[in-house]
Short mmCIF file of C-alpha atoms (C1' of nucleotides) in Angstrom, two decimals:
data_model
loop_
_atom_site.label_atom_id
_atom_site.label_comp_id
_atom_site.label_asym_id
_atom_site.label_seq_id
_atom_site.Cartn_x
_atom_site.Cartn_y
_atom_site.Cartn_z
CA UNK A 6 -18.67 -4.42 15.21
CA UNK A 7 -16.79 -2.97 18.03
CA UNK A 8 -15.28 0.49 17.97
CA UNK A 9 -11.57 -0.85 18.41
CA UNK A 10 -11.98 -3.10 14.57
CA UNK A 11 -13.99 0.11 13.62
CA UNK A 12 -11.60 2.26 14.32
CA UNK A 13 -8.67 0.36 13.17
CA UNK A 14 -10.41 0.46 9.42
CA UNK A 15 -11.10 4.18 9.29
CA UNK A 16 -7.41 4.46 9.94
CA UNK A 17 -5.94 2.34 6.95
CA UNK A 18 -9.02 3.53 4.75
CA UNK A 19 -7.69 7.52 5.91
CA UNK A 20 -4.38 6.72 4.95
CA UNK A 21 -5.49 5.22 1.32
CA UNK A 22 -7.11 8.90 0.80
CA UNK A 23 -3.88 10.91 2.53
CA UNK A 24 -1.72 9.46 0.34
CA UNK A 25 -3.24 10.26 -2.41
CA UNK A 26 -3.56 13.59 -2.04
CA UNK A 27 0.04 13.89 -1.24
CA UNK A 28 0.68 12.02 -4.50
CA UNK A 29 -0.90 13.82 -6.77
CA UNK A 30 0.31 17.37 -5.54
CA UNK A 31 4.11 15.78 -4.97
CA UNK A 32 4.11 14.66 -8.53
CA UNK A 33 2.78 16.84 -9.53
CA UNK A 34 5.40 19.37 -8.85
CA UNK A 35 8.27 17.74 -7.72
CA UNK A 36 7.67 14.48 -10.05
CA UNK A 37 8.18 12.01 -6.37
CA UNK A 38 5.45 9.92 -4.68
CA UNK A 39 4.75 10.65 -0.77
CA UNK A 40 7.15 7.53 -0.45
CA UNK A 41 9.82 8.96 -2.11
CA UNK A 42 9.74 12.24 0.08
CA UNK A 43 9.14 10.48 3.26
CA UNK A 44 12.40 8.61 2.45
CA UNK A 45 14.38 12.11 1.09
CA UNK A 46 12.84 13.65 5.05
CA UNK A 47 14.08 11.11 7.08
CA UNK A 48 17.54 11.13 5.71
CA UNK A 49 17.36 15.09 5.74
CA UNK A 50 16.86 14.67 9.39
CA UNK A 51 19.90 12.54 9.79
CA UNK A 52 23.18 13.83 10.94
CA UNK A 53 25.09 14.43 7.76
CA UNK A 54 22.14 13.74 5.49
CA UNK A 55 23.24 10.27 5.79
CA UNK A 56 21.79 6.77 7.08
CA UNK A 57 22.87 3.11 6.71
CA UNK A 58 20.36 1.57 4.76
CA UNK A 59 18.85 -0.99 7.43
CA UNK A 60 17.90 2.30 9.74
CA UNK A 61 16.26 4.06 7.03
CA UNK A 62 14.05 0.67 6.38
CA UNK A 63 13.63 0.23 10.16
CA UNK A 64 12.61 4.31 10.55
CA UNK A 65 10.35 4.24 7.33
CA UNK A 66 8.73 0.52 8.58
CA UNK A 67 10.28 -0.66 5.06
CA UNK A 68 11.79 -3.51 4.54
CA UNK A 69 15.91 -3.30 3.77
CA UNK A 70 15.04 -4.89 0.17
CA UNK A 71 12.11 -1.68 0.16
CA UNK A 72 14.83 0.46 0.87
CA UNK A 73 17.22 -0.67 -1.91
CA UNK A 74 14.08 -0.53 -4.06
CA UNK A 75 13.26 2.86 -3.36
CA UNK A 76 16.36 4.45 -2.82
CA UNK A 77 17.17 3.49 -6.82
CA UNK A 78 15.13 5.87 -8.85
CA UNK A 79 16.75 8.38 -6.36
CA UNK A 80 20.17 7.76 -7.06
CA UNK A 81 19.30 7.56 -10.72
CA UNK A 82 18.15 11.09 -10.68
CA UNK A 83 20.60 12.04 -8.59
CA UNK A 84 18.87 13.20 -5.38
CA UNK A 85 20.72 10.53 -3.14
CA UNK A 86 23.89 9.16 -3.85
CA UNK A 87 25.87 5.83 -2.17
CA UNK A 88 28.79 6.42 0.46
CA UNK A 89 30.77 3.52 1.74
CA UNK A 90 31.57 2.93 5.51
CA UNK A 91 35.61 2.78 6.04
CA UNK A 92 35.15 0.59 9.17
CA UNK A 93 32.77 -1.73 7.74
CA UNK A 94 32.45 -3.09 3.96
CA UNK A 95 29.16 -4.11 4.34
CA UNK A 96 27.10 -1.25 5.24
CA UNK A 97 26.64 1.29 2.02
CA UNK A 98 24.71 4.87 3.54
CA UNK A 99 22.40 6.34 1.67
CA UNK A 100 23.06 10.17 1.46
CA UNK A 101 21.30 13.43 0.41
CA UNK A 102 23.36 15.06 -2.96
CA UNK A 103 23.47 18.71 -2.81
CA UNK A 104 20.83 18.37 -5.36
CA UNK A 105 19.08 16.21 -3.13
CA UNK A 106 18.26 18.83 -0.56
CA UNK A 107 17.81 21.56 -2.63
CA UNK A 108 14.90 19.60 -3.62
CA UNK A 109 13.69 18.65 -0.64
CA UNK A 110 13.38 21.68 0.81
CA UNK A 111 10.92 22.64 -1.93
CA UNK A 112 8.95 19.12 -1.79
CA UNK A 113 8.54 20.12 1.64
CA UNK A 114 7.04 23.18 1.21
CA UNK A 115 4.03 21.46 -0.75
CA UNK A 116 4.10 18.93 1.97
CA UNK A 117 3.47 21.57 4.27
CA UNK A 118 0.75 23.16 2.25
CA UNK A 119 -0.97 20.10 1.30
CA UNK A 120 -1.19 18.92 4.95
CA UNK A 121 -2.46 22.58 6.40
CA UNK A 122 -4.88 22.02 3.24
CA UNK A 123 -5.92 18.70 4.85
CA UNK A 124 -6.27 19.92 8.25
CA UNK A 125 -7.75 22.97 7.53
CA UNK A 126 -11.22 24.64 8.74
CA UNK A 127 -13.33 24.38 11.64
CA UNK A 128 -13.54 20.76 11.58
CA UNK A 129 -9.64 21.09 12.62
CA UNK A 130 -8.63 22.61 15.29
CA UNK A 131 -5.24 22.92 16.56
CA UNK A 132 -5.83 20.58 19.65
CA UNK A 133 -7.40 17.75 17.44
CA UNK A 134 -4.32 17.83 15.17
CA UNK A 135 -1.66 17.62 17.87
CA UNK A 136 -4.67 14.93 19.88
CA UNK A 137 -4.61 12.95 16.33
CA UNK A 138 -1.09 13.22 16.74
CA UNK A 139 -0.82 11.68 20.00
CA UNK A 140 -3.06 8.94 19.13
CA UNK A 141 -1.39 7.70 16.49
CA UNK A 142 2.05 7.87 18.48
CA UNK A 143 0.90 5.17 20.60
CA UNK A 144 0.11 3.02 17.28
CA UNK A 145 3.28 3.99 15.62
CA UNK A 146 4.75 0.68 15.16
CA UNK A 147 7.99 1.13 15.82
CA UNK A 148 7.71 5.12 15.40
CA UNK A 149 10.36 7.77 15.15
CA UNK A 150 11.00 7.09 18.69
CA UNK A 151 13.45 4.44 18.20
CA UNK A 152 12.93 0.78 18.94
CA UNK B 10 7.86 20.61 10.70
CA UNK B 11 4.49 21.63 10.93
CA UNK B 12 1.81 19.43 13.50
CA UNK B 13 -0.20 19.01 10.84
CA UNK B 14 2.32 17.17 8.26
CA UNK B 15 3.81 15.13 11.42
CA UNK B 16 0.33 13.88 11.66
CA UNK B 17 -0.30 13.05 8.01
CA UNK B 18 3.34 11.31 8.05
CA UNK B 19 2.65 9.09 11.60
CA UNK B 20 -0.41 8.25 10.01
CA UNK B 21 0.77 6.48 7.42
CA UNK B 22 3.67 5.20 9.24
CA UNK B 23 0.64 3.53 12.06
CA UNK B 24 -0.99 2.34 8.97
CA UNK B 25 1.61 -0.27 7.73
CA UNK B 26 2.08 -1.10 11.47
CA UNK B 27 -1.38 -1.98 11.68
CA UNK B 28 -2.35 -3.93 8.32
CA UNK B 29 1.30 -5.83 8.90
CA UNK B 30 -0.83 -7.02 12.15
CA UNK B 31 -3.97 -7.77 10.68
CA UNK B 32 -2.56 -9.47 7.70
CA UNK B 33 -0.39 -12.11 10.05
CA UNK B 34 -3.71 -12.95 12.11
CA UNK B 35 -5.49 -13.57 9.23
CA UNK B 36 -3.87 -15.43 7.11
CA UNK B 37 -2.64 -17.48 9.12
CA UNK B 38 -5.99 -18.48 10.48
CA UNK B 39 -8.14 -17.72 7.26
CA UNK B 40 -5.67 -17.58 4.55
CA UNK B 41 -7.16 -13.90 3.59
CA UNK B 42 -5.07 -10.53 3.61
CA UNK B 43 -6.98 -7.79 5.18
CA UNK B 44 -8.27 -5.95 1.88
CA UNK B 45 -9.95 -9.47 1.12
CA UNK B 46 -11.42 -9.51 4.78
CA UNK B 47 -12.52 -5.73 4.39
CA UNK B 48 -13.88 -6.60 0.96
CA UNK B 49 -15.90 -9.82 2.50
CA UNK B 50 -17.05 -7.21 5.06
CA UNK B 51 -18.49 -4.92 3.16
CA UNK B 52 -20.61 -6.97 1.24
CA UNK B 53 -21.97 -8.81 4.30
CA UNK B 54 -22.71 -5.30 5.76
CA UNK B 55 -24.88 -4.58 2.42
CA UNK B 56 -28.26 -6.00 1.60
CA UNK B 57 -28.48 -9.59 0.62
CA UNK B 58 -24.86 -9.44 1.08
CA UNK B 59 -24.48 -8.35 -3.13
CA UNK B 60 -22.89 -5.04 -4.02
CA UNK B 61 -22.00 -3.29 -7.71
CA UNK B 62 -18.45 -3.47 -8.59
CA UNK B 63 -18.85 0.21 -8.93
CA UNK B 64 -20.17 0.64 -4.96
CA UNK B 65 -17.96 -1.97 -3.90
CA UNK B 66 -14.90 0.07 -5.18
CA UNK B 67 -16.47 3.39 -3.88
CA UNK B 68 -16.83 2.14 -0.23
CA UNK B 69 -13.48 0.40 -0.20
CA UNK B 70 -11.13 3.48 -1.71
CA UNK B 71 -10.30 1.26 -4.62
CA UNK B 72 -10.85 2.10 -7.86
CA UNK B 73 -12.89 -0.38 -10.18
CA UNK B 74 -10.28 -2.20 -11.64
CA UNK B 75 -8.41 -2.99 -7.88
CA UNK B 76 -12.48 -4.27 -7.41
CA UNK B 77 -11.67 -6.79 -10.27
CA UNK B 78 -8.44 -8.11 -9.22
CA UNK B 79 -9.46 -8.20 -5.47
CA UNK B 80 -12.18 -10.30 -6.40
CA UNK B 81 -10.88 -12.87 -8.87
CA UNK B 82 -9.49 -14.85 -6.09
CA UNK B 83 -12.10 -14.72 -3.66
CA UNK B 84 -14.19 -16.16 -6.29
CA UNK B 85 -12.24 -18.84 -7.08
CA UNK B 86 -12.15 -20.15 -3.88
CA UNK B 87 -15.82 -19.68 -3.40
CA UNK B 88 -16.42 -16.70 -1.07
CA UNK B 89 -17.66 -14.93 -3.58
CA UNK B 90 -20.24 -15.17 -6.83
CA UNK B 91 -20.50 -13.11 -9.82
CA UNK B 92 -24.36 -12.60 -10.03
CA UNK B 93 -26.13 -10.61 -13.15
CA UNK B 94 -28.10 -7.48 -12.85
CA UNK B 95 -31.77 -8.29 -14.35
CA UNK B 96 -32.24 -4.61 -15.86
CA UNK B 97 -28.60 -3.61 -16.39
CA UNK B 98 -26.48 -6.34 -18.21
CA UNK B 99 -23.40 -4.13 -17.68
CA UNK B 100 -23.65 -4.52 -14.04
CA UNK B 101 -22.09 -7.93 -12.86
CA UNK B 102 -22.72 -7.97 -8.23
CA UNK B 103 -20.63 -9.67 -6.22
CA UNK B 104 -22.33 -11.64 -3.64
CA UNK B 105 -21.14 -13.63 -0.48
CA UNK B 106 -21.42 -17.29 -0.72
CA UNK B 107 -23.33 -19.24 2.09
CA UNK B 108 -19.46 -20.35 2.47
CA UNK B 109 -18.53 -17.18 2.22
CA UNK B 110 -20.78 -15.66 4.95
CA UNK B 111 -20.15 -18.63 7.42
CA UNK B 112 -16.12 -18.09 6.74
CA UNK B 113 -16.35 -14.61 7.07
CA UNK B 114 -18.35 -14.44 10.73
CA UNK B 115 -14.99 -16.42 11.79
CA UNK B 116 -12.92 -13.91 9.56
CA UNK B 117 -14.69 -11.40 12.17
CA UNK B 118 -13.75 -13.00 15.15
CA UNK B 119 -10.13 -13.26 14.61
CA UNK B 120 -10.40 -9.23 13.44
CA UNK B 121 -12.16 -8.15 16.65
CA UNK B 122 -9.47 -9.96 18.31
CA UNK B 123 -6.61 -8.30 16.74
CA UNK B 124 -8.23 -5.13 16.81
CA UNK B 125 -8.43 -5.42 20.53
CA UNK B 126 -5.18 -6.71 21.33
CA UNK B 127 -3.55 -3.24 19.33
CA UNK B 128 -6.20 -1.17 21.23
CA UNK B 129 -5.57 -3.05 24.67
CA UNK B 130 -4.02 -1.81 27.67
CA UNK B 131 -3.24 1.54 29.90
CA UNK B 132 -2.53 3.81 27.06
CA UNK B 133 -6.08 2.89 25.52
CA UNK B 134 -9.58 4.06 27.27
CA UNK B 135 -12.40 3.42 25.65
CA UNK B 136 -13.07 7.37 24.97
CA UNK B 137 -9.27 7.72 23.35
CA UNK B 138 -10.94 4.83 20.85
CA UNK B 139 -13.78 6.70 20.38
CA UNK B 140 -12.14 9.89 19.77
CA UNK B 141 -9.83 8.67 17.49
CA UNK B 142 -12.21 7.06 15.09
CA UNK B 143 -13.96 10.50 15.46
CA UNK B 144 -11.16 12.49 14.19
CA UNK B 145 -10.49 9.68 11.55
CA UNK B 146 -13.71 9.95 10.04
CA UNK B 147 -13.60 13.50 9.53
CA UNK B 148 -10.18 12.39 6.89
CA UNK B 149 -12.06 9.48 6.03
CA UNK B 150 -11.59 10.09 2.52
CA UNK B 151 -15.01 9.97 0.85
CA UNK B 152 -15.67 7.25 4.07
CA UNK B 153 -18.29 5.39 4.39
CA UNK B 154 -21.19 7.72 4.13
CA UNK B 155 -21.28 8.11 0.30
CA UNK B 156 -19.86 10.91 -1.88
"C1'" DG C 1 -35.38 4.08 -33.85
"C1'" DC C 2 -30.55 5.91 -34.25
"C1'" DT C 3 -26.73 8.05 -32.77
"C1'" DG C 4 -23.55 10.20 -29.22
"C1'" DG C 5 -22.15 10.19 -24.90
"C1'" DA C 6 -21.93 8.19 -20.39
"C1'" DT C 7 -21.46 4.05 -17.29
"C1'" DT C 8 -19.78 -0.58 -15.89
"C1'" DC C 9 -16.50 -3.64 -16.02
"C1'" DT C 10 -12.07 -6.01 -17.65
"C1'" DT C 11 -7.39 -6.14 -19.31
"C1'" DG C 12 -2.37 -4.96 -20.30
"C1'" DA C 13 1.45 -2.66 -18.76
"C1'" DC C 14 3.54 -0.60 -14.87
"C1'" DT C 15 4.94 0.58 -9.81
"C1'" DA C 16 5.81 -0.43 -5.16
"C1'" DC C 17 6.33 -3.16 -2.25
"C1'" DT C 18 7.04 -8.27 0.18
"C1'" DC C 19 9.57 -12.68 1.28
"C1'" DA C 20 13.22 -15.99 0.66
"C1'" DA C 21 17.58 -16.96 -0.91
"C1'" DG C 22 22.24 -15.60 -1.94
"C1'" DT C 23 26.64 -12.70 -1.46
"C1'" DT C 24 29.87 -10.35 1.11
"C1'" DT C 25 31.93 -8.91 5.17
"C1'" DA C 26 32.51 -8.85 10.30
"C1'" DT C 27 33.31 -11.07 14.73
"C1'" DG C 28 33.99 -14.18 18.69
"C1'" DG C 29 35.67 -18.93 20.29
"C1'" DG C 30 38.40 -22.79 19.85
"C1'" DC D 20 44.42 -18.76 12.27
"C1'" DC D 21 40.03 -20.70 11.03
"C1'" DC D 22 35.33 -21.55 11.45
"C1'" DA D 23 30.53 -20.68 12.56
"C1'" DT D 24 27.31 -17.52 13.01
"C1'" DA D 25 25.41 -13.17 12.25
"C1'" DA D 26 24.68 -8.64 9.95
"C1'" DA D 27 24.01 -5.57 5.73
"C1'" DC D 28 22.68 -5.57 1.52
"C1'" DT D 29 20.82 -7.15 -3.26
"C1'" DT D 30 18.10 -9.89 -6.29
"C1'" DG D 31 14.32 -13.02 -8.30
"C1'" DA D 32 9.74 -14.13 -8.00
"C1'" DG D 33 5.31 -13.02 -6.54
"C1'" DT D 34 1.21 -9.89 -4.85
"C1'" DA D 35 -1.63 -5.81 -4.68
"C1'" DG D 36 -2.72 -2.17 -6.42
"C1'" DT D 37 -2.61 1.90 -10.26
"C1'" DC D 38 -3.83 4.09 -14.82
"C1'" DA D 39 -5.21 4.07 -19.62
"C1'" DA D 40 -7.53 1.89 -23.17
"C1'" DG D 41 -11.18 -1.06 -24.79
"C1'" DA D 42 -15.71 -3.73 -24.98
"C1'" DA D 43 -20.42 -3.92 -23.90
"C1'" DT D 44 -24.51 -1.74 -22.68
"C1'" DC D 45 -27.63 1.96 -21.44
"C1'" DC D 46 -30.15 6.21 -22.24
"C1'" DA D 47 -31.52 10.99 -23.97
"C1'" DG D 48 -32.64 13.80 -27.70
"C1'" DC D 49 -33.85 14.31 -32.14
#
DNA sequence: GCTGGATTCTTGACTACTCAAGTTTATGGG
DNA sequence: CCCATAAACTTGAGTAGTCAAGAATCCAGC
């Protein structure tokens, strides 16, 4: 097998474990997946805490029907609510609730630790995290970069 | 935002970019997702090409019951046999099929392919390849090389 | 040689997506 | 003005996995 296919499976078999590590210490005390605080970052990133729902889907490498999937146990529990656009009636922004960043700023606190608990000891140093980093930019799919 | 929780997040986010790939390849060449060609992998790479359920789910990142339901459909199209274990009767192997083996060494042509096109071009020495499936290992989850 | 606990596997109920189709609204050309 | 096409979103149906509970079997100690 040649190192590109190799490589290519270590990566989605990495994420598989990643994500749930971040799941179980997100639910654990914030009661959201890694999905739902990816989603809650990204629009807490936006100007205004706000996003039209086909950028969120295109920044998160959703789906729009993902979006509207995932963004509904958040406005149930009130961490996101639904603002209309006065120019155009078809576009309905998602947006951060008060509420909504209150908690995220604590989600991302245990996102923080449970990353520097992944990356931690001498197997990790600094320059392989930021080289890892780089790596997968070039992969990103679309990436944060834009299109 | 910490380096090390950018990472973790552009992981994932190169992830879906990268299984999106694979699984539009092969299906439509081989009608298989990549978890089925990963699963038909595996048990090619293992002795006799046969595997416990148990092992199978283990080397994968699945759990036993994501084992069963991968497998049901492989099996019904033939890829795959249930065999018994002689001294165990709780134990119930998977094993390629002859079809099985010959459709998968095709499987593996198309995925060497893919993988090369994604790792193709300027931004892509062979040692950035390398190095990244280093790094990746050492996240690998349990990985490949047992608990 | 029986019994209690552990292991292997399957199943039911659930979650998190996908794709395709449908609704509503916007827009550019006759 | 009206129409065709396109964009933003939602919804129904299906797929891929999870977890928790259950069935069968194995094995260790008494």
């Amino acid at each position: 097998m040649s190192d590109a296919l190799d490589t290519a499976l270590r990566l989605v078999r990495a994420q598989t474990a990643l994500v749930r590590r971040f799941d179980a210490r997100l639910s654990g005390l914030h009661g959201v997946s890694l999905a739902d605080f990816t989603l809650l970052l990204r629009l807490g990133q936006a100007p205004g805490g706000r996003m039209r729902r086909v950028d969120l889907a295109e920044a998160l490498g959703l789906t729009a029907s993902g979006v509207t999937r995932g963004l509904a146990p958040l406005e149930r529990i009130g961490l996101v609510t639904r603002e209309p656009d006065a120019r155009d009636a078809r576009v309905a922004y998602a947006a951060l609730t008060a509420t909504g960043r209150r908690r995220l700023t604590r989600m991302l606190v245990t996102a923080e630790e449970t990353a520097a608990e992944i990356f931690t000891g001498p197997a990790w140093p600094a320059t392989d995290i930021a080289g890892l980093a780089d790596l997968l930019t070039r992969l990103g799919g679309t990436g944060l970069s834009g299109r």
